[in-house]
Coordinates of C-alpha atoms and ligand atoms in Angstrom, one line a residue:
M639 CA -23.9 -10.2 16.5
K640 CA -21.2 -8.7 18.5
D641 CA -21.0 -4.9 18.8
I642 CA -17.6 -3.2 19.1
K643 CA -18.0 0.2 20.6
H644 CA -15.8 3.2 21.2
F645 CA -14.1 3.4 24.6
I646 CA -14.4 6.9 25.9
N647 CA -13.8 8.0 29.5
G648 CA -13.6 4.5 30.7
S649 CA -17.0 3.3 29.1
P650 CA -18.0 1.7 25.9
V651 CA -19.9 4.2 23.8
G652 CA -22.1 3.4 20.7
S653 CA -22.1 5.5 17.6
L654 CA -23.7 8.9 18.4
E655 CA -25.1 9.1 15.0
S656 CA -26.1 5.4 14.7
R657 CA -23.4 4.8 12.1
W658 CA -21.9 1.2 12.2
F659 CA -19.7 -0.7 9.8
D660 CA -18.9 -4.3 9.5
D661 CA -15.8 -6.1 10.9
I662 CA -15.0 -8.9 8.4
N663 CA -12.9 -12.0 8.7
P664 CA -10.7 -11.9 5.7
A665 CA -10.2 -15.8 5.7
N666 CA -13.8 -16.5 4.8
G667 CA -15.6 -13.1 4.3
E668 CA -17.8 -13.5 7.2
V669 CA -19.0 -10.5 9.3
I670 CA -17.8 -11.1 12.8
A671 CA -18.8 -7.9 14.5
R672 CA -20.7 -4.5 14.0
V673 CA -18.4 -1.6 14.7
A674 CA -19.5 1.9 15.9
E675 CA -18.2 4.7 13.5
G676 CA -17.1 7.8 15.1
G677 CA -16.8 11.3 13.7
E678 CA -16.2 14.8 15.1
A679 CA -18.6 14.3 18.0
E680 CA -17.0 11.2 19.3
I681 CA -13.6 12.5 18.8
D682 CA -14.5 15.7 20.7
Q683 CA -15.9 13.6 23.6
A684 CA -12.7 11.4 23.7
V685 CA -10.4 14.5 23.6
S686 CA -12.3 16.2 26.3
A687 CA -12.0 13.1 28.5
A688 CA -8.2 12.8 27.8
R689 CA -7.7 16.4 28.6
A690 CA -9.7 16.1 32.0
A691 CA -7.6 12.9 32.8
L692 CA -4.4 14.9 32.3
A693 CA -5.6 17.5 34.8
G694 CA -6.8 14.8 37.2
E695 CA -5.4 11.9 39.1
W696 CA -3.2 10.6 36.2
G697 CA -1.5 14.0 35.8
R698 CA -0.6 14.0 39.5
M699 CA 0.2 10.3 39.8
P700 CA 3.7 9.6 41.1
V701 CA 5.9 8.0 38.4
A702 CA 6.4 4.8 40.4
R703 CA 2.7 4.2 40.6
R704 CA 2.1 5.0 36.9
M705 CA 4.7 2.4 36.1
E706 CA 3.2 -0.1 38.3
L707 CA -0.1 0.3 36.6
L708 CA 1.4 -0.1 33.2
H709 CA 3.1 -3.4 34.2
K710 CA -0.4 -4.4 35.3
V711 CA -1.7 -3.6 31.8
A712 CA 0.8 -6.0 30.3
D713 CA -0.1 -8.6 32.9
G714 CA -3.8 -8.0 32.1
I715 CA -3.2 -8.7 28.3
N716 CA -1.3 -11.8 29.2
A717 CA -4.0 -13.0 31.6
R718 CA -6.5 -12.7 28.6
F719 CA -4.0 -13.9 26.0
E720 CA -6.3 -16.4 24.3
E721 CA -9.1 -13.8 23.9
F722 CA -6.6 -11.3 22.4
L723 CA -5.2 -14.0 20.2
Q724 CA -8.6 -15.1 18.9
A725 CA -9.6 -11.5 18.2
E726 CA -6.4 -10.7 16.3
C727 CA -6.6 -13.8 14.3
L728 CA -10.2 -13.3 13.4
D729 CA -9.8 -9.6 12.4
T730 CA -6.6 -10.4 10.2
G731 CA -6.7 -14.2 9.3
K732 CA -3.1 -14.4 10.3
P733 CA -1.8 -17.8 11.5
R734 CA -2.1 -18.4 15.2
S735 CA 1.6 -19.3 15.2
M736 CA 2.6 -15.8 14.3
A737 CA 0.1 -14.0 16.4
S738 CA 0.9 -16.1 19.6
H739 CA 4.7 -15.5 19.0
I740 CA 4.7 -11.9 17.9
D741 CA 1.6 -9.8 18.0
I742 CA 0.2 -10.6 21.4
P743 CA 3.3 -11.0 23.5
R744 CA 4.9 -7.9 21.9
G745 CA 1.7 -6.0 22.4
A746 CA 1.9 -6.7 26.2
A747 CA 5.7 -6.2 26.3
N748 CA 5.3 -2.7 24.9
F749 CA 3.9 -1.6 28.2
K750 CA 6.6 -3.0 30.4
I751 CA 9.5 -1.9 28.4
F752 CA 8.6 1.7 28.3
A753 CA 7.5 1.9 31.9
D754 CA 11.0 0.6 33.0
L755 CA 12.7 2.9 30.5
V756 CA 11.1 6.1 31.7
K757 CA 11.7 5.3 35.3
N758 CA 15.4 4.9 34.6
V759 CA 16.3 7.3 31.9
P760 CA 18.6 10.2 33.2
T761 CA 18.3 13.8 32.0
E762 CA 21.2 16.2 31.6
S763 CA 22.5 18.8 34.0
F764 CA 25.2 21.6 33.6
A765 CA 26.8 23.6 36.3
M766 CA 27.7 27.0 34.7
D767 CA 29.9 30.1 35.6
T768 CA 28.2 33.5 36.0
P769 CA 29.9 36.8 35.9
D770 CA 29.2 37.4 39.5
G771 CA 31.0 34.2 40.4
T772 CA 28.0 32.5 42.2
G773 CA 27.3 30.3 39.3
A774 CA 24.0 28.6 38.2
L775 CA 22.8 25.1 37.8
N776 CA 20.9 24.0 34.7
Y777 CA 18.9 20.7 34.7
A778 CA 16.3 19.3 32.4
I779 CA 13.0 18.0 33.2
R780 CA 10.6 15.8 31.0
R781 CA 6.9 16.8 31.0
P782 CA 4.2 14.9 29.2
K783 CA 3.3 16.4 25.8
G784 CA -0.4 16.3 26.5
V785 CA -3.1 14.4 24.6
I786 CA -1.5 12.3 21.8
G787 CA -3.6 11.1 18.9
V788 CA -2.6 7.5 17.9
I789 CA -3.6 6.4 14.3
S790 CA -2.6 2.7 13.7
P791 CA -2.7 0.3 10.7
W792 CA -4.1 -3.3 10.4
N793 CA -1.1 -5.4 9.7
L794 CA 0.1 -5.9 13.4
P795 CA -2.9 -4.2 15.1
L796 CA -2.2 -4.7 18.8
L797 CA 1.6 -4.6 18.5
L798 CA 1.8 -1.3 16.5
M799 CA -0.9 0.4 18.5
T800 CA 0.7 -0.3 21.8
W801 CA 4.1 0.5 20.4
K802 CA 2.7 4.1 20.7
V803 CA 0.3 3.8 23.6
G804 CA 2.9 2.3 25.8
P805 CA 5.5 5.1 25.6
A806 CA 2.8 7.7 25.4
L807 CA 1.3 6.7 28.7
A808 CA 4.7 5.9 30.3
C809 CA 5.6 9.6 29.6
G810 CA 2.4 10.6 31.4
N811 CA 0.3 11.6 28.4
T812 CA -3.3 10.5 27.7
V813 CA -4.3 9.0 24.3
V814 CA -7.1 9.0 21.8
V815 CA -6.6 5.9 19.6
K816 CA -8.0 5.5 16.1
P817 CA -7.3 1.9 15.2
S818 CA -7.6 0.7 11.7
E819 CA -11.2 0.1 10.5
E820 CA -10.1 -3.3 9.4
T821 CA -8.9 -4.4 12.9
P822 CA -11.0 -2.8 15.6
H823 CA -11.1 -5.7 18.0
T824 CA -8.0 -5.7 20.2
A825 CA -8.0 -1.9 20.8
A826 CA -11.5 -2.5 22.2
L827 CA -10.4 -5.3 24.4
L828 CA -7.5 -3.4 25.7
G829 CA -10.0 -0.8 27.1
E830 CA -11.6 -3.5 29.2
V831 CA -8.1 -4.3 30.6
M832 CA -7.4 -0.7 31.3
N833 CA -10.5 -0.7 33.5
E834 CA -9.7 -4.0 35.2
V835 CA -6.3 -2.9 36.3
G836 CA -7.3 0.6 37.5
I837 CA -6.0 3.0 34.8
P838 CA -8.0 6.2 35.5
K839 CA -10.9 7.1 33.2
G840 CA -10.0 9.1 30.2
V841 CA -6.4 8.1 30.0
Y842 CA -7.0 5.6 27.2
N843 CA -9.8 6.4 24.8
V844 CA -10.6 4.6 21.4
V845 CA -12.8 6.1 18.6
H846 CA -13.4 3.7 15.7
G847 CA -13.9 4.7 12.1
F848 CA -12.2 5.4 8.8
G849 CA -9.7 8.0 7.7
P850 CA -11.0 10.9 5.5
G851 CA -14.3 12.5 6.6
S852 CA -14.4 10.2 9.5
A853 CA -12.8 9.6 13.0
G854 CA -9.2 9.6 11.6
E855 CA -9.4 13.1 10.0
A856 CA -11.4 14.5 12.9
L857 CA -8.7 13.3 15.3
T858 CA -6.0 15.0 13.3
R859 CA -7.9 18.2 13.0
H860 CA -8.9 18.6 16.7
P861 CA -7.2 21.5 18.3
G862 CA -7.2 19.7 21.7
V863 CA -4.8 17.0 20.4
D864 CA -1.2 18.1 21.1
A865 CA 0.7 15.6 18.6
I866 CA -0.1 12.7 16.4
T867 CA 1.7 9.6 16.1
F868 CA 0.8 7.6 12.9
T869 CA 1.7 4.4 11.2
G870 CA 0.5 3.7 7.8
E871 CA 0.9 4.7 4.1
T872 CA 3.1 7.6 3.1
R873 CA 0.2 9.2 1.2
T874 CA -1.9 9.2 4.5
G875 CA 1.0 10.7 6.2
T876 CA 1.1 13.7 3.8
A877 CA -2.6 14.4 4.6
I878 CA -2.0 14.1 8.3
M879 CA 1.0 16.4 8.3
K880 CA -1.1 19.0 6.4
A881 CA -3.9 18.8 9.2
C882 CA -1.2 19.1 11.9
A883 CA 0.3 22.3 10.4
D884 CA -2.7 24.1 12.0
G885 CA -1.5 24.6 15.5
I886 CA 2.1 23.5 14.7
R887 CA 1.4 20.2 16.2
D888 CA 4.2 17.5 16.3
V889 CA 4.1 14.4 14.3
S890 CA 5.8 11.0 14.5
F891 CA 5.5 8.9 11.3
E892 CA 6.2 5.3 10.5
L893 CA 5.4 5.0 6.8
G894 CA 5.6 2.8 3.8
G895 CA 8.7 1.0 2.3
K896 CA 10.1 -0.7 -0.7
N897 CA 12.7 -2.6 1.1
A898 CA 15.7 -4.4 -0.5
A899 CA 17.5 -7.5 0.5
I900 CA 21.0 -8.1 -0.8
V901 CA 22.5 -11.7 -1.1
F902 CA 26.2 -11.4 -1.5
E903 CA 28.2 -14.1 -3.2
D904 CA 29.7 -15.1 0.4
A905 CA 26.3 -15.5 2.0
D906 CA 25.2 -18.6 3.8
M907 CA 22.6 -19.6 1.4
D908 CA 20.4 -21.7 3.9
K909 CA 20.1 -18.6 6.1
A910 CA 19.5 -16.2 3.2
I911 CA 16.7 -18.4 1.9
E912 CA 15.1 -19.0 5.2
G913 CA 15.3 -15.2 5.9
T914 CA 14.1 -14.1 2.6
L915 CA 11.1 -16.5 2.8
R916 CA 10.2 -14.8 6.1
S917 CA 10.8 -11.2 5.0
A918 CA 8.9 -11.5 1.8
F919 CA 6.0 -13.8 2.8
A920 CA 5.4 -13.5 6.7
N921 CA 2.1 -12.0 7.5
C922 CA 1.2 -12.6 3.8
G923 CA 3.8 -9.9 2.9
Q924 CA 2.0 -7.3 5.0
V925 CA 4.9 -6.2 7.1
C926 CA 6.3 -2.7 6.7
F927 CA 9.9 -3.7 6.7
G928 CA 9.1 -6.8 4.5
T929 CA 11.3 -7.4 1.4
E930 CA 9.9 -6.7 -2.0
R931 CA 13.2 -6.4 -4.0
V932 CA 15.9 -8.9 -3.8
Y933 CA 19.4 -8.5 -5.3
V934 CA 21.5 -11.6 -5.7
H935 CA 25.1 -11.8 -6.7
R936 CA 25.1 -13.2 -10.3
S937 CA 27.1 -16.3 -9.3
R938 CA 24.4 -17.4 -6.9
F939 CA 21.4 -16.1 -8.7
D940 CA 19.9 -19.3 -10.3
E941 CA 20.5 -21.4 -7.1
F942 CA 18.8 -18.6 -5.0
V943 CA 15.7 -18.2 -7.3
E944 CA 15.2 -22.1 -7.5
R945 CA 15.4 -22.5 -3.7
L946 CA 13.2 -19.4 -2.9
R947 CA 10.6 -20.9 -5.3
Q948 CA 10.7 -24.2 -3.5
G949 CA 10.3 -22.5 -0.2
A950 CA 7.5 -20.3 -1.4
E951 CA 5.7 -23.3 -2.8
G952 CA 6.1 -25.1 0.6
L953 CA 4.2 -22.5 2.5
R954 CA 1.0 -23.8 4.2
M955 CA -2.1 -21.7 3.6
G956 CA -5.1 -22.2 5.7
W957 CA -7.4 -21.4 8.7
Y958 CA -5.5 -19.6 11.4
D959 CA -5.7 -22.2 14.2
D960 CA -4.3 -25.1 12.2
P961 CA -0.8 -25.4 13.7
E962 CA 0.8 -26.2 10.4
V963 CA -0.4 -23.1 8.8
N964 CA 2.1 -20.3 8.3
F965 CA 0.5 -18.3 5.4
G966 CA -2.8 -16.5 5.9
P967 CA -4.9 -14.2 3.6
L968 CA -4.5 -10.6 2.8
I969 CA -6.4 -8.2 5.1
S970 CA -9.4 -7.7 2.7
R971 CA -10.8 -8.3 -0.7
Q972 CA -10.2 -4.6 -1.5
H973 CA -6.5 -4.9 -0.7
R974 CA -6.3 -8.1 -2.8
E975 CA -7.6 -6.2 -5.7
K976 CA -4.8 -3.7 -5.3
V977 CA -2.1 -6.5 -5.0
L978 CA -3.6 -8.4 -7.9
G979 CA -3.3 -5.2 -10.0
Y980 CA 0.4 -5.3 -9.4
Y981 CA 0.5 -9.0 -10.3
R982 CA -1.1 -8.2 -13.5
K983 CA 1.1 -5.1 -14.0
A984 CA 4.2 -7.4 -13.5
E985 CA 3.2 -9.5 -16.5
E986 CA 2.5 -6.6 -18.6
E987 CA 6.0 -5.1 -17.7
G988 CA 7.6 -8.3 -18.9
A989 CA 8.2 -10.3 -15.7
T990 CA 9.0 -13.9 -15.7
V991 CA 6.6 -15.5 -13.1
I992 CA 8.7 -18.0 -11.2
T993 CA 5.8 -19.0 -9.0
G994 CA 2.4 -17.8 -8.0
G995 CA 0.8 -14.8 -9.6
G996 CA -2.8 -15.6 -8.9
V997 CA -5.5 -16.6 -6.5
P998 CA -5.5 -20.2 -4.9
Y999 CA -8.7 -22.2 -4.5
M1000 CA -9.2 -22.7 -0.7
G1001 CA -12.4 -24.7 -0.7
D1002 CA -15.9 -23.5 -0.5
A1003 CA -15.8 -22.5 3.0
M1004 CA -13.0 -19.9 2.4
A1005 CA -14.0 -19.1 -1.1
S1006 CA -15.0 -15.6 -0.1
G1007 CA -11.7 -14.9 1.6
A1008 CA -8.9 -12.7 0.5
W1009 CA -6.5 -15.5 -0.4
I1010 CA -3.6 -14.9 -2.8
Q1011 CA -0.6 -16.8 -3.9
P1012 CA 2.9 -16.0 -2.8
T1013 CA 4.7 -14.7 -5.9
I1014 CA 8.2 -14.5 -7.2
W1015 CA 9.2 -12.5 -10.3
T1016 CA 12.5 -12.0 -12.2
G1017 CA 13.3 -10.1 -15.3
L1018 CA 11.7 -6.7 -14.7
P1019 CA 13.5 -3.5 -15.7
D1020 CA 14.7 -1.2 -12.7
D1021 CA 12.2 1.5 -13.7
S1022 CA 9.2 -0.8 -13.7
V1023 CA 6.2 0.2 -11.6
V1024 CA 6.3 -3.1 -9.7
V1025 CA 10.0 -2.7 -8.7
N1026 CA 9.3 0.9 -7.5
E1027 CA 6.0 1.1 -5.7
E1028 CA 5.1 -0.4 -2.4
I1029 CA 2.8 -3.4 -3.0
F1030 CA 2.3 -4.7 0.6
G1031 CA 1.6 -8.2 -0.6
P1032 CA 3.4 -11.6 -0.5
C1033 CA 5.6 -11.0 -3.5
C1034 CA 9.2 -10.0 -4.5
H1035 CA 11.3 -9.4 -7.6
V1036 CA 14.8 -11.0 -7.7
R1037 CA 17.5 -9.4 -9.8
P1038 CA 21.2 -10.3 -10.3
F1039 CA 24.1 -7.8 -9.5
D1040 CA 27.8 -8.0 -10.2
D1041 CA 29.5 -6.0 -7.6
E1042 CA 29.0 -4.5 -4.1
D1043 CA 28.7 -0.9 -5.4
E1044 CA 26.1 -1.9 -7.8
A1045 CA 24.1 -3.8 -5.1
I1046 CA 24.1 -0.7 -2.9
R1047 CA 23.2 1.6 -5.6
L1048 CA 20.2 -0.5 -6.5
A1049 CA 19.1 -0.9 -3.0
N1050 CA 19.2 2.9 -2.4
D1051 CA 17.4 3.6 -5.7
T1052 CA 14.0 4.3 -4.1
P1053 CA 12.3 7.3 -2.5
Y1054 CA 11.6 5.1 0.5
G1055 CA 14.2 4.5 3.3
L1056 CA 12.7 2.2 5.9
A1057 CA 14.7 -1.1 6.0
A1058 CA 17.3 -3.2 4.3
T1059 CA 18.6 -6.7 4.9
F1060 CA 21.8 -8.2 3.6
W1061 CA 23.5 -11.6 3.7
T1062 CA 27.2 -12.1 4.0
E1063 CA 29.7 -14.1 5.9
S1064 CA 32.2 -11.4 5.6
L1065 CA 32.6 -9.3 8.8
G1066 CA 34.4 -6.5 6.8
R1067 CA 31.7 -6.4 4.2
A1068 CA 29.0 -6.2 6.9
H1069 CA 30.4 -3.1 8.5
R1070 CA 31.3 -1.6 5.1
V1071 CA 27.9 -2.0 3.5
A1072 CA 25.7 -1.2 6.5
P1073 CA 26.5 2.6 6.7
R1074 CA 26.0 3.1 3.0
L1075 CA 22.4 1.9 3.1
E1076 CA 20.0 4.9 3.2
V1077 CA 17.5 3.3 5.6
G1078 CA 16.6 3.5 9.3
L1079 CA 16.7 -0.3 9.9
I1080 CA 19.5 -2.5 8.7
W1081 CA 19.6 -6.3 9.4
V1082 CA 22.7 -8.3 8.7
N1083 CA 22.1 -12.0 8.5
S1084 CA 18.7 -11.7 10.0
W1085 CA 15.2 -10.1 9.7
F1086 CA 12.7 -8.8 12.2
L1087 CA 15.2 -9.4 15.0
R1088 CA 14.2 -6.5 17.4
D1089 CA 15.5 -5.2 20.7
L1090 CA 12.8 -2.8 21.8
R1091 CA 15.5 -0.5 23.3
T1092 CA 16.7 0.4 19.9
A1093 CA 15.6 3.2 17.5
F1094 CA 12.8 2.3 15.1
G1095 CA 11.9 4.3 12.0
G1096 CA 12.6 5.2 8.5
S1097 CA 14.4 7.8 6.4
K1098 CA 13.4 9.5 3.1
Q1099 CA 9.7 9.0 2.6
S1100 CA 9.3 6.2 5.1
G1101 CA 8.9 8.3 8.2
I1102 CA 9.7 11.2 10.4
G1103 CA 11.4 10.7 13.8
R1104 CA 12.3 7.5 15.7
E1105 CA 10.4 5.6 18.2
G1106 CA 11.7 2.8 20.5
G1107 CA 13.9 3.0 23.5
V1108 CA 14.8 6.5 24.7
H1109 CA 14.3 7.9 21.3
G1110 CA 10.5 7.7 21.6
L1111 CA 10.8 9.8 24.7
E1112 CA 11.9 12.8 22.5
F1113 CA 8.5 12.6 20.9
Y1114 CA 6.2 11.7 23.8
S1115 CA 7.7 14.3 26.3
E1116 CA 8.7 17.9 26.3
L1117 CA 12.2 18.6 27.5
S1118 CA 12.3 21.8 29.6
N1119 CA 15.5 23.4 31.0
V1120 CA 15.5 24.8 34.5
C1121 CA 18.2 27.3 35.1
V1122 CA 18.8 28.1 38.8
K1123 CA 21.0 31.0 39.7
L1124 CA 22.9 30.1 42.8
Ligands
NAD1235 P1 -3.3 3.6 5.8 O1 -2.5 4.8 5.7 O2 -4.3 3.4 4.7 O3 -4.2 3.6 7.2 C1 -3.6 3.7 8.5 C2 -4.5 4.4 9.4 O4 -4.7 5.7 9.1 C3 -5.9 3.7 9.5 O5 -6.3 3.7 10.8 C4 -6.8 4.7 8.7 O6 -8.1 4.7 9.0 C5 -6.1 6.1 9.0 N1 -6.3 7.1 8.0 C6 -6.4 6.9 6.7 N2 -6.5 8.2 6.0 C7 -6.5 9.1 7.1 C8 -6.5 10.5 7.1 N3 -6.7 11.2 6.0 N4 -6.6 11.1 8.4 C9 -6.3 10.4 9.4 N5 -6.3 9.0 9.4 C10 -6.4 8.3 8.2 O7 -2.4 2.4 6.1 P2 -2.8 0.8 6.2 O8 -3.3 0.4 4.8 O9 -3.6 0.6 7.3 O10 -1.4 0.1 6.4 C11 -0.5 -0.2 5.5 C12 0.6 0.8 5.3 O11 1.2 1.1 6.5 C13 1.7 0.4 4.4 O12 2.1 1.5 3.6 C14 2.8 0.0 5.3 O13 4.2 0.1 4.8 C15 2.6 1.0 6.4 N6 3.2 0.5 7.7 C16 4.4 1.1 8.1 C17 5.0 0.8 9.3 C18 6.2 1.4 9.7 O14 6.6 1.1 10.9 N7 6.9 2.1 9.0 C19 4.4 -0.3 10.0 C20 3.2 -0.9 9.6 C21 2.6 -0.5 8.3

């Protein structure tokens, strides 16, 4: 069986304490690799390598050369596109159609976009008067922050990891990555690409393992790590923030959500149905800004529910490389237990199940997979657990509303603030409603349409800070002001 090792100081490294765990294909339950589990010792090695690289060739490298190398990383991923694609699909079970259009191309693009951005972004300067009349010149310079700890989730493994590694390296930092234990594969492959294209040793390090008591916690506690960027659950963010309080280390958090979609009476129903099918069920509902609450104007409610049901029942489940397949399994049996708990809870809380609600039979070969039915409910009270907690599965609750104010109030009625989507053909309404939504990401008549130059992140309990475009540079670099007396 294949071994997936840590990647420290440019070399694959096995588990120092001989601890290994299984990497499982969630489509059929098969073990596809044995993964080294790291702890304090491996994290310490990786952080030392990252600190040494900062002080070495990488730290002294001219910006233009650094950017050239990052472009080569993107090209290196694209040159091994099929290998990355297979690895991602086997780790997650997600359809090839999705990984080949989103995960892998975006994983590569994240290196190019931030390399270009850092090279071109201006900093401020101010000429000032002084009492003696000679004046002074202020100008800002950006320095790398140092060693960045990157902790990433399993839903879009390469894409979300490189979304952090790309800007971190572009700003001149070095990184220690702790990928999700569910999806270790592409982070390891990226180490090979880093070596192939000539990224100096110690710039990109990977230590595999779990969170508490394992590599994740060790990374957050290591005093040699200058800042942590994390994408995952809000509860995990709380634990990481506490660890980072020691040493006053900066954090950037992209956390959970309980995102709403609003379908106004003047919506183009074809677009609203197509968009909601994607936002609720793409990646088996495991997208942070996916929709789990849908509010539909009462005049269009029955029509919407019926058409969404037809769409959900038309999704094609199956093995990832079947070109017809657009719906894969959940990430694991353990996650399926959690999601099925909410399916049961919905019925206890009085939901009408419009479709789904259980586990499909996928044939003997996939009987040990983490398959689940896409599910739509109506009729739940606003204070029900299912309407309020993030489920992170292929399900949504649809509720009618009567006017714009009510729809906005319902959408905002959550401790989360990641994303919202609304559907309207009225230009005035689009601009009126958007600023009233208490979220970081707002889509009007679309979903998951992303320009990587724009800010990305959540408000309330969905995150701290913004990544993307120039906004990420605030986190990945230190701005120092130089004041020169003339
Ligand atoms: P998770 O919080 O369980 O795990 C994420 C990562 O954190 C994993 O690598 C895990 O090993 C590590 N970890 C867990 N506990 C830790 C600890 N105490 N210290 C250090 N590291 C620890 O999240 P997940 O289940 O992998 O991902 C799903 C969650 O991620 C959902 O809540 C989803 O909304 C969120 N998410 C958010 C965004 C966003 O951009 N806002 C994007 C994707 C996923």
